[in-house]
Coordinates of C-alpha atoms and ligand atoms in Angstrom, one line a residue:
X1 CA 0.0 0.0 0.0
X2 CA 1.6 3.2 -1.5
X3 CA 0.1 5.6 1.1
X4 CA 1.4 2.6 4.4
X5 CA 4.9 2.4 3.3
X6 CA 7.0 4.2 5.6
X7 CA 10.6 5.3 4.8
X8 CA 12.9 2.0 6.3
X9 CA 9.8 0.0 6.7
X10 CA 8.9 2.4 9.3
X11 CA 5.2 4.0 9.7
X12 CA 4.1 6.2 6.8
X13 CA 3.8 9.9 7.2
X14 CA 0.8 11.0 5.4
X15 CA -0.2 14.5 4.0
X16 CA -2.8 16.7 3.0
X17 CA -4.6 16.5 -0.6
X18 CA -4.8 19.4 -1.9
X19 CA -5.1 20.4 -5.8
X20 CA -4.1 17.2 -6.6
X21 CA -0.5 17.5 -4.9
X22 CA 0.5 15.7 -1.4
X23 CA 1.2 18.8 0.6
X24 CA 1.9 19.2 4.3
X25 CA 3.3 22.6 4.7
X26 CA 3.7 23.0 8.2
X27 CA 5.5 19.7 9.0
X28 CA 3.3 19.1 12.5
X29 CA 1.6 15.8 12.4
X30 CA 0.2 13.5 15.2
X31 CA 0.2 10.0 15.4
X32 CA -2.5 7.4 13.8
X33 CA -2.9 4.7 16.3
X34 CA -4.1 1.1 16.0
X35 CA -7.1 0.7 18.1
X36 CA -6.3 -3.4 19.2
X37 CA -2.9 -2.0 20.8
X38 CA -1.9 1.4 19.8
X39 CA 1.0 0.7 17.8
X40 CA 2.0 3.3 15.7
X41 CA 0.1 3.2 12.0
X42 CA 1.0 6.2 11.0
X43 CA 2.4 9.9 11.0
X44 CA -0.7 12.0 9.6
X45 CA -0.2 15.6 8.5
X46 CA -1.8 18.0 11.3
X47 CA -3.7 20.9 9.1
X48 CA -5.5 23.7 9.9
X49 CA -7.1 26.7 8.4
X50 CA -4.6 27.6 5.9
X51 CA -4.8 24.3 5.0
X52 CA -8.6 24.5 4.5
X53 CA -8.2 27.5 2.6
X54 CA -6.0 26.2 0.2
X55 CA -8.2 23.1 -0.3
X56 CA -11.6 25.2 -0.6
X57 CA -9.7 27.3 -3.1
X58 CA -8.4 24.3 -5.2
X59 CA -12.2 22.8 -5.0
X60 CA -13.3 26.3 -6.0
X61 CA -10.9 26.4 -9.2
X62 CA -11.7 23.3 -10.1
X63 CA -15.6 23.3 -10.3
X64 CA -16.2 25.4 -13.3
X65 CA -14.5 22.4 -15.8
X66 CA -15.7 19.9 -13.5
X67 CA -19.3 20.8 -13.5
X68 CA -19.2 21.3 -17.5
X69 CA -17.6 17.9 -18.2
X70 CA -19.1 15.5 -20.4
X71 CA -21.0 12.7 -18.5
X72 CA -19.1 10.1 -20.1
X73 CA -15.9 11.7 -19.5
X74 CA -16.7 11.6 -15.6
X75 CA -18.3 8.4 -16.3
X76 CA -15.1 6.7 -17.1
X77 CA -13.2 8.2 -14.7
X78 CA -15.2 7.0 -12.4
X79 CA -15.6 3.5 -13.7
X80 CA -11.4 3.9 -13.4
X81 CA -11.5 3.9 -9.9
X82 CA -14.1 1.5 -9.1
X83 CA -11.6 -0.9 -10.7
X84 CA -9.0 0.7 -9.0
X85 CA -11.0 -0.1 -5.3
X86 CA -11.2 -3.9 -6.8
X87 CA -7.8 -4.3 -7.3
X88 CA -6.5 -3.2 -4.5
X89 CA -9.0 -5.1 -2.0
X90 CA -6.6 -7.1 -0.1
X91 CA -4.4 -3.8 0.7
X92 CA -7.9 -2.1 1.7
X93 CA -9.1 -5.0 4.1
X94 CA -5.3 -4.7 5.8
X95 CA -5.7 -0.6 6.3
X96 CA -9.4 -1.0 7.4
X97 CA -8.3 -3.6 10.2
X98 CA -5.1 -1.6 11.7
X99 CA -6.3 1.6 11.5
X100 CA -10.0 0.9 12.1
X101 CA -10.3 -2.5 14.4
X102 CA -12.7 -3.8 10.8
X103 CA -13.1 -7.1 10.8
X104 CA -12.3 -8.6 7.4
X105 CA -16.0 -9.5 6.8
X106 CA -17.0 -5.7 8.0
X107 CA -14.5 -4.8 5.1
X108 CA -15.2 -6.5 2.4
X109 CA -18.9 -5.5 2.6
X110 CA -17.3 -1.5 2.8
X111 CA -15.2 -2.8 -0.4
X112 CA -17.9 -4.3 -2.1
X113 CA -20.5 -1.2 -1.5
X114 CA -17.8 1.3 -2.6
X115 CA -16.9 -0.3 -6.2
X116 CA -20.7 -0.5 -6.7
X117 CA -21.7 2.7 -5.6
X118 CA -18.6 4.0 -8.0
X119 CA -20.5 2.3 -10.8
X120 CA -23.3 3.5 -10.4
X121 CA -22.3 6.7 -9.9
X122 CA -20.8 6.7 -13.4
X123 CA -24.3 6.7 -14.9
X124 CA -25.6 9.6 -13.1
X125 CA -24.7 12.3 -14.5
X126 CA -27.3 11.0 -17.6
X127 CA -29.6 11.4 -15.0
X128 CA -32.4 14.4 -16.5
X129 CA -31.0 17.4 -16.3
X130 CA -34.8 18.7 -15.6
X131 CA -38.3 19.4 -17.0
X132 CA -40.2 21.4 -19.0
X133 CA -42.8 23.5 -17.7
X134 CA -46.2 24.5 -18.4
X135 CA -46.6 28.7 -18.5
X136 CA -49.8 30.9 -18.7
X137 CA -47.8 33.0 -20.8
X138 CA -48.5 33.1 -24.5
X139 CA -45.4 32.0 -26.4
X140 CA -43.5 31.5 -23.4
X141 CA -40.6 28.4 -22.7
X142 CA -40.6 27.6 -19.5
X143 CA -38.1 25.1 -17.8
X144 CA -36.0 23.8 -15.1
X145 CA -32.6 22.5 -14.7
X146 CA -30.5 20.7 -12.3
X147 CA -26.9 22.6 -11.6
X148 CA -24.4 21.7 -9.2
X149 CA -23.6 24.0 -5.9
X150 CA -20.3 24.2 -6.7
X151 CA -17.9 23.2 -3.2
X152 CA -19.6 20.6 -1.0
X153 CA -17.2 20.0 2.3
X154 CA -17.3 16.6 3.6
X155 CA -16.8 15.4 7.0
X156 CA -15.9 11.8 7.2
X157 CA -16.4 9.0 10.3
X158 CA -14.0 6.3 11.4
X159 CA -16.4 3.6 11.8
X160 CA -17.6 2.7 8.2
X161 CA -14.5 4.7 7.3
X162 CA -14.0 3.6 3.6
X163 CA -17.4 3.3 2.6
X164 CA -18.7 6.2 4.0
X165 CA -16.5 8.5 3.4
X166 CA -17.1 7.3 -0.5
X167 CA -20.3 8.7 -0.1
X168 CA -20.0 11.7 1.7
X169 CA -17.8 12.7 -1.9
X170 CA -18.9 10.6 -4.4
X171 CA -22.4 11.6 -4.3
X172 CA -21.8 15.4 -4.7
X173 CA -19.2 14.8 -7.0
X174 CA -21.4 12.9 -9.3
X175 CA -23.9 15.6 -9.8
X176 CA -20.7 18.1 -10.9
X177 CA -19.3 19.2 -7.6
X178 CA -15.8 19.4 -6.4
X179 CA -15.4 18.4 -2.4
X180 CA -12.9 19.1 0.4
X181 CA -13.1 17.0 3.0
X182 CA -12.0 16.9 6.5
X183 CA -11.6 13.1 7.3
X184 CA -12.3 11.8 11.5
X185 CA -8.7 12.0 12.8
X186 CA -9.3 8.5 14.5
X187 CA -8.6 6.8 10.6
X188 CA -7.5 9.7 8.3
X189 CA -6.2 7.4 5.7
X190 CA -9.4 4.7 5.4
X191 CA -11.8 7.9 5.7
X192 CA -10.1 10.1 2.9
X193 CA -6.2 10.1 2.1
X194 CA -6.5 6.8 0.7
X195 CA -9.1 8.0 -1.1
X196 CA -7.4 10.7 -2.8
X197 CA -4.9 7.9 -3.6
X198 CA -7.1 6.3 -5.8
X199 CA -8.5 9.0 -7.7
X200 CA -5.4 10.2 -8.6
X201 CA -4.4 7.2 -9.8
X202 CA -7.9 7.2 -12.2
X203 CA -7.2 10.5 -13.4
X204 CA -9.1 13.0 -11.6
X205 CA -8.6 16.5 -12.6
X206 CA -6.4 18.7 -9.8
X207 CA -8.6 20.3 -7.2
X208 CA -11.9 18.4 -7.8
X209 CA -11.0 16.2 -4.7
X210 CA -9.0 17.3 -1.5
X211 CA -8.3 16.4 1.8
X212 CA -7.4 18.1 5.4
X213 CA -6.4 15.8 7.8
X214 CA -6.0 17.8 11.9
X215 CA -5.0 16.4 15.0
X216 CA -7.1 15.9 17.4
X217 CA -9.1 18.4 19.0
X218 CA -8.0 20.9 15.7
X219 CA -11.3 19.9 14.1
X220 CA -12.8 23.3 14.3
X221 CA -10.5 25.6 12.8
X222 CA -10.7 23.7 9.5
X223 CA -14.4 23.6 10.0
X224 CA -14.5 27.5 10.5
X225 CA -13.3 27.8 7.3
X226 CA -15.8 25.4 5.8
X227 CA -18.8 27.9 7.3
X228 CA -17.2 31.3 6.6
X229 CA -16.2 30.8 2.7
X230 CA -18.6 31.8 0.4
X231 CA -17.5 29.1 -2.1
X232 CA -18.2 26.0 -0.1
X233 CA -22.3 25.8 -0.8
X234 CA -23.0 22.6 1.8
X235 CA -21.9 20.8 4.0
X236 CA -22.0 16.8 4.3
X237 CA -21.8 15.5 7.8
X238 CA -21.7 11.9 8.9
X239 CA -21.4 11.4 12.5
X240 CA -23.1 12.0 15.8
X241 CA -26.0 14.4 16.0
X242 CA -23.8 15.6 19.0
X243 CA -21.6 17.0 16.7
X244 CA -24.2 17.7 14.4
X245 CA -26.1 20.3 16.8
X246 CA -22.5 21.9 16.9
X247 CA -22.6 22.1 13.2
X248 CA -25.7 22.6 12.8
X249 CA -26.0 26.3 15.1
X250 CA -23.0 27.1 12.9
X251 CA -24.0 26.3 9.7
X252 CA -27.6 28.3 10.8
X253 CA -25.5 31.5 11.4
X254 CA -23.8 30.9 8.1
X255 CA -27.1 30.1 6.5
X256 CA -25.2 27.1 4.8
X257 CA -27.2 23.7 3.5
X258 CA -26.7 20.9 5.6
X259 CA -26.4 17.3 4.6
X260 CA -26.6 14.8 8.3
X261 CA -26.4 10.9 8.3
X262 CA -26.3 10.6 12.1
X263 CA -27.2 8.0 14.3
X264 CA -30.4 5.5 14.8
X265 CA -31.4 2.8 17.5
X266 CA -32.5 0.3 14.8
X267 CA -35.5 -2.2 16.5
X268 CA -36.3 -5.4 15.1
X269 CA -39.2 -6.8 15.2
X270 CA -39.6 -10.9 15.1
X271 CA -43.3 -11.4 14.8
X272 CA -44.9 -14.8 15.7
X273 CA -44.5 -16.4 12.5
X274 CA -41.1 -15.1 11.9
X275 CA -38.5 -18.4 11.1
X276 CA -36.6 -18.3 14.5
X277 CA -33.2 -19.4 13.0
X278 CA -33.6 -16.7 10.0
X279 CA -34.1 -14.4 12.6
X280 CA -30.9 -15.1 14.7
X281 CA -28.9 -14.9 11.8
X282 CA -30.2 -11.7 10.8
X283 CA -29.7 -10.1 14.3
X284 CA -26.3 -11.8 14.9
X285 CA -25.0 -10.1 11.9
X286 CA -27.4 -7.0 12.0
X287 CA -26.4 -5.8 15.8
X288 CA -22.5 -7.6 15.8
X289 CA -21.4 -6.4 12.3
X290 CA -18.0 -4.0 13.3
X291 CA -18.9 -4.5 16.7
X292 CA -22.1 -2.0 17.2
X293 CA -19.9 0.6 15.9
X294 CA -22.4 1.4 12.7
X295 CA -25.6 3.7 12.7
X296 CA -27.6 1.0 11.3
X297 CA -27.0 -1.4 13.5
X298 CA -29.6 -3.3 15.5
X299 CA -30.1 -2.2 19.6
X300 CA -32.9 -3.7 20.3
X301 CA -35.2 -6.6 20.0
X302 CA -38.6 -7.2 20.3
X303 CA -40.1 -11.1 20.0
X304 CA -43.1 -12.5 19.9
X305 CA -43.4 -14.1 23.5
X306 CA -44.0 -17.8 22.6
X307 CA -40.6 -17.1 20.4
X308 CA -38.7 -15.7 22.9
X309 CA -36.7 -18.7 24.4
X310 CA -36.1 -20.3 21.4
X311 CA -34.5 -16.8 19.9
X312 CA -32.6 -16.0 22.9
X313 CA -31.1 -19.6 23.3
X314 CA -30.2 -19.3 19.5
X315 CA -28.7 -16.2 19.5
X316 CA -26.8 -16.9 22.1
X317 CA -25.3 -19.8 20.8
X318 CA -24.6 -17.8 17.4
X319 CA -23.1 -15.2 19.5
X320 CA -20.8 -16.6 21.6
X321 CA -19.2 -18.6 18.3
X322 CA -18.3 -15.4 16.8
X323 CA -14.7 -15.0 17.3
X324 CA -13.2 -12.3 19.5
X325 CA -9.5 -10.8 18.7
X326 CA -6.8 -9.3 16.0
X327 CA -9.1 -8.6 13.1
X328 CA -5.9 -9.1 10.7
X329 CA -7.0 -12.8 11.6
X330 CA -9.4 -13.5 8.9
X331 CA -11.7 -16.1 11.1
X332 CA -12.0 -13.0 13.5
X333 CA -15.4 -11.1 13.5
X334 CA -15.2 -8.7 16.5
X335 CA -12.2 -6.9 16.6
X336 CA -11.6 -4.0 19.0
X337 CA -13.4 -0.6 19.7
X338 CA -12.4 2.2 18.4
X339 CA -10.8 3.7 21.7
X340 CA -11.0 4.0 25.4
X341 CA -14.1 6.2 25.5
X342 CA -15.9 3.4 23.7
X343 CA -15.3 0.8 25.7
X344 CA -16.2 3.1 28.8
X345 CA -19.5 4.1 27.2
X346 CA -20.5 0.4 26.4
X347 CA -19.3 -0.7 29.7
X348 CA -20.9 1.5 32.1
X349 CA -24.1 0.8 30.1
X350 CA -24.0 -2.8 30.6
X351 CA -23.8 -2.2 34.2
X352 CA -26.0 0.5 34.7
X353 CA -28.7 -2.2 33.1
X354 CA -27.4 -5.3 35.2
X355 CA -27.6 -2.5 38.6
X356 CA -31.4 -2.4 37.8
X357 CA -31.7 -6.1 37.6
X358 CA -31.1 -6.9 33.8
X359 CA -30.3 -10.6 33.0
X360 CA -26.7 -10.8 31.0
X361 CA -27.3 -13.8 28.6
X362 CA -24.0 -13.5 27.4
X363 CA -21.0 -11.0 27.0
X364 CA -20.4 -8.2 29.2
X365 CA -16.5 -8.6 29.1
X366 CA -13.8 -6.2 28.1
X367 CA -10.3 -7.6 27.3
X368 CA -8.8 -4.2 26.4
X369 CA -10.9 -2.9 23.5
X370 CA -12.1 -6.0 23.0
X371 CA -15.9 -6.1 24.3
X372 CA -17.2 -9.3 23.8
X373 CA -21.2 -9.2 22.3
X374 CA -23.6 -8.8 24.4
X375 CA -26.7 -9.8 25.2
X376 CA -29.5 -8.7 28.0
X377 CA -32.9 -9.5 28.5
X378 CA -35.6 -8.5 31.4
X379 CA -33.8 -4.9 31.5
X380 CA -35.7 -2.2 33.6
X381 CA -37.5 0.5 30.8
X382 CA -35.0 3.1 32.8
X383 CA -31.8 1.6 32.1
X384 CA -30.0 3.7 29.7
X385 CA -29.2 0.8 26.8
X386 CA -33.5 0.5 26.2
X387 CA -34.9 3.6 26.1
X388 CA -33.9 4.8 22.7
X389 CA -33.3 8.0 24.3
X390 CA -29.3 7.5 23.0
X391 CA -27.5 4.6 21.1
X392 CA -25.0 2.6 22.5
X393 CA -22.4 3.0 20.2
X394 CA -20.9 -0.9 20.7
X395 CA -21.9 -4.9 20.8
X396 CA -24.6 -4.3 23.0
X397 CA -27.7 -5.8 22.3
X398 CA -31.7 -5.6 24.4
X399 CA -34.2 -8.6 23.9
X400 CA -37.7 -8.3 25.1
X401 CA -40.7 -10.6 24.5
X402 CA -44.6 -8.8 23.7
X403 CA -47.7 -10.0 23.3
X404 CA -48.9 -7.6 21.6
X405 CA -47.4 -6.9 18.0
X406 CA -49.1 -3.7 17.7
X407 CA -48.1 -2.4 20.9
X408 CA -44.4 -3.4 20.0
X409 CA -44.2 -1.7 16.7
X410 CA -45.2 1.3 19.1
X411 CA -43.0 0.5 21.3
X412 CA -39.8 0.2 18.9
X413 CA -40.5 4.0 17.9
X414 CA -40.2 5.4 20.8
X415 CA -37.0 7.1 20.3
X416 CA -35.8 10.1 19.5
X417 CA -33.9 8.4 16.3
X418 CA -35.7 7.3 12.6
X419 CA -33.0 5.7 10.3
X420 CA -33.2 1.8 10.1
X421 CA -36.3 -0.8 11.5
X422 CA -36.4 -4.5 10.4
X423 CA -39.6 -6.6 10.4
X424 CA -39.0 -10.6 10.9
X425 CA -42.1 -12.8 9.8
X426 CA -43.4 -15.9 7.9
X427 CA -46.0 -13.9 6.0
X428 CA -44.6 -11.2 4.0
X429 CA -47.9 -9.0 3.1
X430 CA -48.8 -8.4 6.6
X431 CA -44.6 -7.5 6.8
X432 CA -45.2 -4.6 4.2
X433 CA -48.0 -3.6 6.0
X434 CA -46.8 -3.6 9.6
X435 CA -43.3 -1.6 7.5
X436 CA -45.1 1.3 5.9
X437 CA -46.4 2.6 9.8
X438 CA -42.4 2.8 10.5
X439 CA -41.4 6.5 11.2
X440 CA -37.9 5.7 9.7
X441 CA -35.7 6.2 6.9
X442 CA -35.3 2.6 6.2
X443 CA -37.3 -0.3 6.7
X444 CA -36.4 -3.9 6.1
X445 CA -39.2 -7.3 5.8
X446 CA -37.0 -10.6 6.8
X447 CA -33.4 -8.9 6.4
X448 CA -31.3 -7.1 9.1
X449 CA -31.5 -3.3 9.7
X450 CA -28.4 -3.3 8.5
X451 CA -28.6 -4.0 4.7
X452 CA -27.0 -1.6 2.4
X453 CA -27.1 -1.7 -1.3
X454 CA -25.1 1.2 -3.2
X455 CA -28.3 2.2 -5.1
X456 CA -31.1 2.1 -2.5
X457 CA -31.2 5.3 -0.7
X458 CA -30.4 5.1 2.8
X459 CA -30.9 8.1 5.5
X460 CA -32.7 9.1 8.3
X461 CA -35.6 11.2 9.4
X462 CA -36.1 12.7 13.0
X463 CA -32.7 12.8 15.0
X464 CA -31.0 10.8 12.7
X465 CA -30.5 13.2 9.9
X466 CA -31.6 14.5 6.4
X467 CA -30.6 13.0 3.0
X468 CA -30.4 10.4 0.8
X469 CA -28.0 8.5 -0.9
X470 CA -28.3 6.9 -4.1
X471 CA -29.4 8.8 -7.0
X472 CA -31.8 10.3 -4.7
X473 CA -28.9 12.5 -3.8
X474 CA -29.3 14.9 -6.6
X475 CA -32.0 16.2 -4.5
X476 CA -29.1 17.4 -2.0
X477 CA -26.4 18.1 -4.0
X478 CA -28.0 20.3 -6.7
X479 CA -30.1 23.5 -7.4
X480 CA -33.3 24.3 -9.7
X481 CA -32.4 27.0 -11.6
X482 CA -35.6 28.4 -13.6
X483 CA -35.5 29.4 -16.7
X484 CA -38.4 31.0 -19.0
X485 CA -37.9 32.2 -22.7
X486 CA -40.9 34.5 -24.2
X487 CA -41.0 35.3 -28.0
X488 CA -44.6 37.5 -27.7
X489 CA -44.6 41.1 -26.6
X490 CA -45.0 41.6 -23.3
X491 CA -48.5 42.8 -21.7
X492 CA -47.5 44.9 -18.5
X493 CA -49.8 47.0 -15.9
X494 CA -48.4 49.8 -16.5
Ligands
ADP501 P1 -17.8 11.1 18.1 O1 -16.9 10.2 17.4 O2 -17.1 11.9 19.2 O3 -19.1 10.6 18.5 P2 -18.8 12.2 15.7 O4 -18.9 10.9 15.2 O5 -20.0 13.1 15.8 O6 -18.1 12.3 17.2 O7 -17.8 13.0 14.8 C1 -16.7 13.5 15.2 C2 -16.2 14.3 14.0 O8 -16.6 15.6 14.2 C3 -14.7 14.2 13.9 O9 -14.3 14.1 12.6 C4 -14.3 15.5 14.6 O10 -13.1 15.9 14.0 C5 -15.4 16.4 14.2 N1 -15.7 17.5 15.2 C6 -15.8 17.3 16.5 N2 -16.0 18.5 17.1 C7 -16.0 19.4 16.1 C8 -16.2 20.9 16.0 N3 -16.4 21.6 17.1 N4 -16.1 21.4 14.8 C9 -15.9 20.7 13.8 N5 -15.8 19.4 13.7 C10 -15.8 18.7 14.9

């Protein structure tokens, strides 16, 4: 991996991306740590606002030509590096699991969803550029059309680093824009540098794609410059709607469009003619996939009582088979949290439950930042892991039986967050019916709440954000312009 290999066989020192040059003027950096045992991964360039400045200027430059290029120009340049993410999967599932504690499993899902969303992408830009309209006016054209906003700044997580830092870019970029982003300084290289390593390697003109990387705590400066410059039109966030309040009052004052993919608390529902072994395998993978550490990951169960046992007993046994450790071992499935913080949070949730007379099924552990899954049933509605009032970012996981399925599905929705729901049952039309009274983004009949496809729009409403991805994106990362054309003399009041 070009961007991994040090000078001596030593960690790499990274830079910034900017203007299609790897630039890090100041020479500070701060060290890139490996969350299993914080050995050294890297050296990453610490920017700030000059830095930003330089890279919204680039993005700036670069629009005009970027915006008026031929769809199948941009088409096979993105084509390029979907074949260039293919290629280099083995190298991506090694970064993914030093930097980000991903599980090769987690990984290849990341690679596979980033290579397809690439391809797609490629076609949109033959999306319609708009419609014609109908006037009152004698004579008169009238129309529509889609045009980029010019600068969209990204910020970009460390949990689904590579994946979702692809589409905090990719989508803006594919309707004409040019992007800065400022990448999560807990995995700068799988949430943006290596990134920029690929596209230049497909050809992507200079400035349409850059990268800040800061140190920690130095987020904001970088982010000031995102609010204040008139040339950088939105901003794409994917996060915590913690941050995203602090964004948001920011972006308010600026009066600057907001894109937010934040969190969600993800209930599943296993109805009484659900197929309890379908059901275990969907939650195993649905609430343990990257440890808890995705926004569309399940929290919390709801089963059908005379189900219950059966599920819990079977999950159980699923659970505790899933192997714990180093996830550069390919067998391993759980590998660490992403720091200390993490493990705290999950931790003193865990207790808090088991305080108020929670049952642990299984789990519960910490070996480092290894937190084994876990599981607990009979937990008190006040315990802080089941009341949907915040998610537990990690491999913990609430079962509880009802008897009524309508008084579940209301149940399931009380929370504060709307992004991902999944419905488990043997009888798919009263699935459907049971999905479409769902106050979520996403809603899933017999698969896990976790279920990404690159073209199916996934996003949140309520706390957990605004947008869509997919093609649906054009409605975030575009403007109406209106245009009418009149050939008859005008009639005016006066
Ligand atoms: P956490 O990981 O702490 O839950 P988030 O997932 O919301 O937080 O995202 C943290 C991201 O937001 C990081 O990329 C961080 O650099 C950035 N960030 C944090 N605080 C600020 C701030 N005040 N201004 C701009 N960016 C910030």
């Amino acid at each position: 991996m070009t961007i991994l290999r040090g000078v001596g066989g030593g960690p790499a020192v990274t830079s910034h991306f900017i203007d299609g040059g790897w630039t890090a003027p100041g020479g500070r950096t701060f060290p890139v740590r490996n969350p299993l045992d914080d050995g050294l991964v890297a050296e990453a360039a610490a920017g700030g606002r000059e830095e930003a400045v330089a890279a919204v200027a680039a993005a700036a430059a670069a629009f005009p030509a970027w915006a008026a290029m031929a769809p199948g120009e941009r088409q096979r340049l993105f084509l390029k590096a979907a074949d260039i993410v293919d290629r280099r999967h083995e190298e991506l599932v090694e970064l993914m699991a030093i930097e980000g504690g991903a599980s090769r499993a987690f990984s290849a899902f990341q690679i596979h969803l980033s290579s397809a969303m690439l391809r797609q992408a490629a076609g949109w830009g033959y999306l319609p550029a708009g419609d014609v309209l109908r006037s009152d006016i004698p004579g008169r054209i009238a129309m529509v059309t889609r045009k980029p906003l010019g600068v969209v700044a990204g910020f970009t997580p460390w949990n689904g680093a590579f994946y979702l830092a692809w589409r905090t870019f990719l989508l803006p970029m594919a309707f004409g824009n040019t992007t800065v982003i400022k990448p999560s300084e807990l995995a700068p290289i799988s949430a943006g540098l290596i990134h920029a390593e690929i596209l230049e390697e497909a050809g992507f003109p200079a400035g349409t794609f850059n990268v800040v990387t800061h140190a920690p705590g130095e987020a904001a400066a970088i982010a000031e410059e995102f609010f204040e410059s008139p040339a950088v039109r939105c901003i794409n966030f994917t996060g915590s709607d913690r941050t995203a309040r602090i964004l948001g009052e920011r972006a308010g004052r600026a009066l600057k469009r907001m894109v937010l993919e934040l969190g969600g608390f993800n209930p599943v529902l296993v109805l009484d003619d659900a197929d309890v072994e379908e059901a275990v395998k969907a939650v195993t993978f649905g609430a343990f996939l990257h440890q808890g550490q995705v926004c569309m990951n399940s929290r919390k169960v709801y089963v059908a009582r005379s189900l219950h046992d059966e599920f819990v007993d079977g999950l159980a046994e699923r659970v505790q088979a899933l192997k714990i450790g180093d996830p550069t071992d390919p067998e391993v499935i759980i590998g660490p949290l992403i720091d200390d913080r993490a493990v705290e949070q999950i931790d003193a949730r865990v207790r808090d439950a088991l305080d108020r007379g929670a049952t642990l099924v299984t789990g519960g552990t910490a070996d480092g930042r290894l937190y084994a899954p876990t599981i607990l049933t009979h937990v008190p509605p006040d315990a802080i892991c089941t009341t949907g009032a915040d998610e537990t970012f990690g491999p913990l996981l609430v079962v509880e039986p009802f008897d009524d399925a309508e008084a579940a599905l209301r149940a399931a929705q009380d929370t504060r967050y709307g992004l991902s729901a999944s419905i488990m049952t043997g009888d798919r039309a009263r699935g459907l019916e049971m999905s479409q009274r769902f106050d979520t983004g996403i809603v899933h009949v017999n698969a896990p709440t976790m279920a990404s496809e690159a073209a199916l729009p996934v996003g949140g409403v309520k706390d957990s954000g605004w947008g869509r991805s997919g093609h649906y994106a054009i409605e975030d990362f575009t403007e109406l312009r209106m245009t009418t054309v009149s050939g008859e003399p005008g009639r005016y009041p006066f």
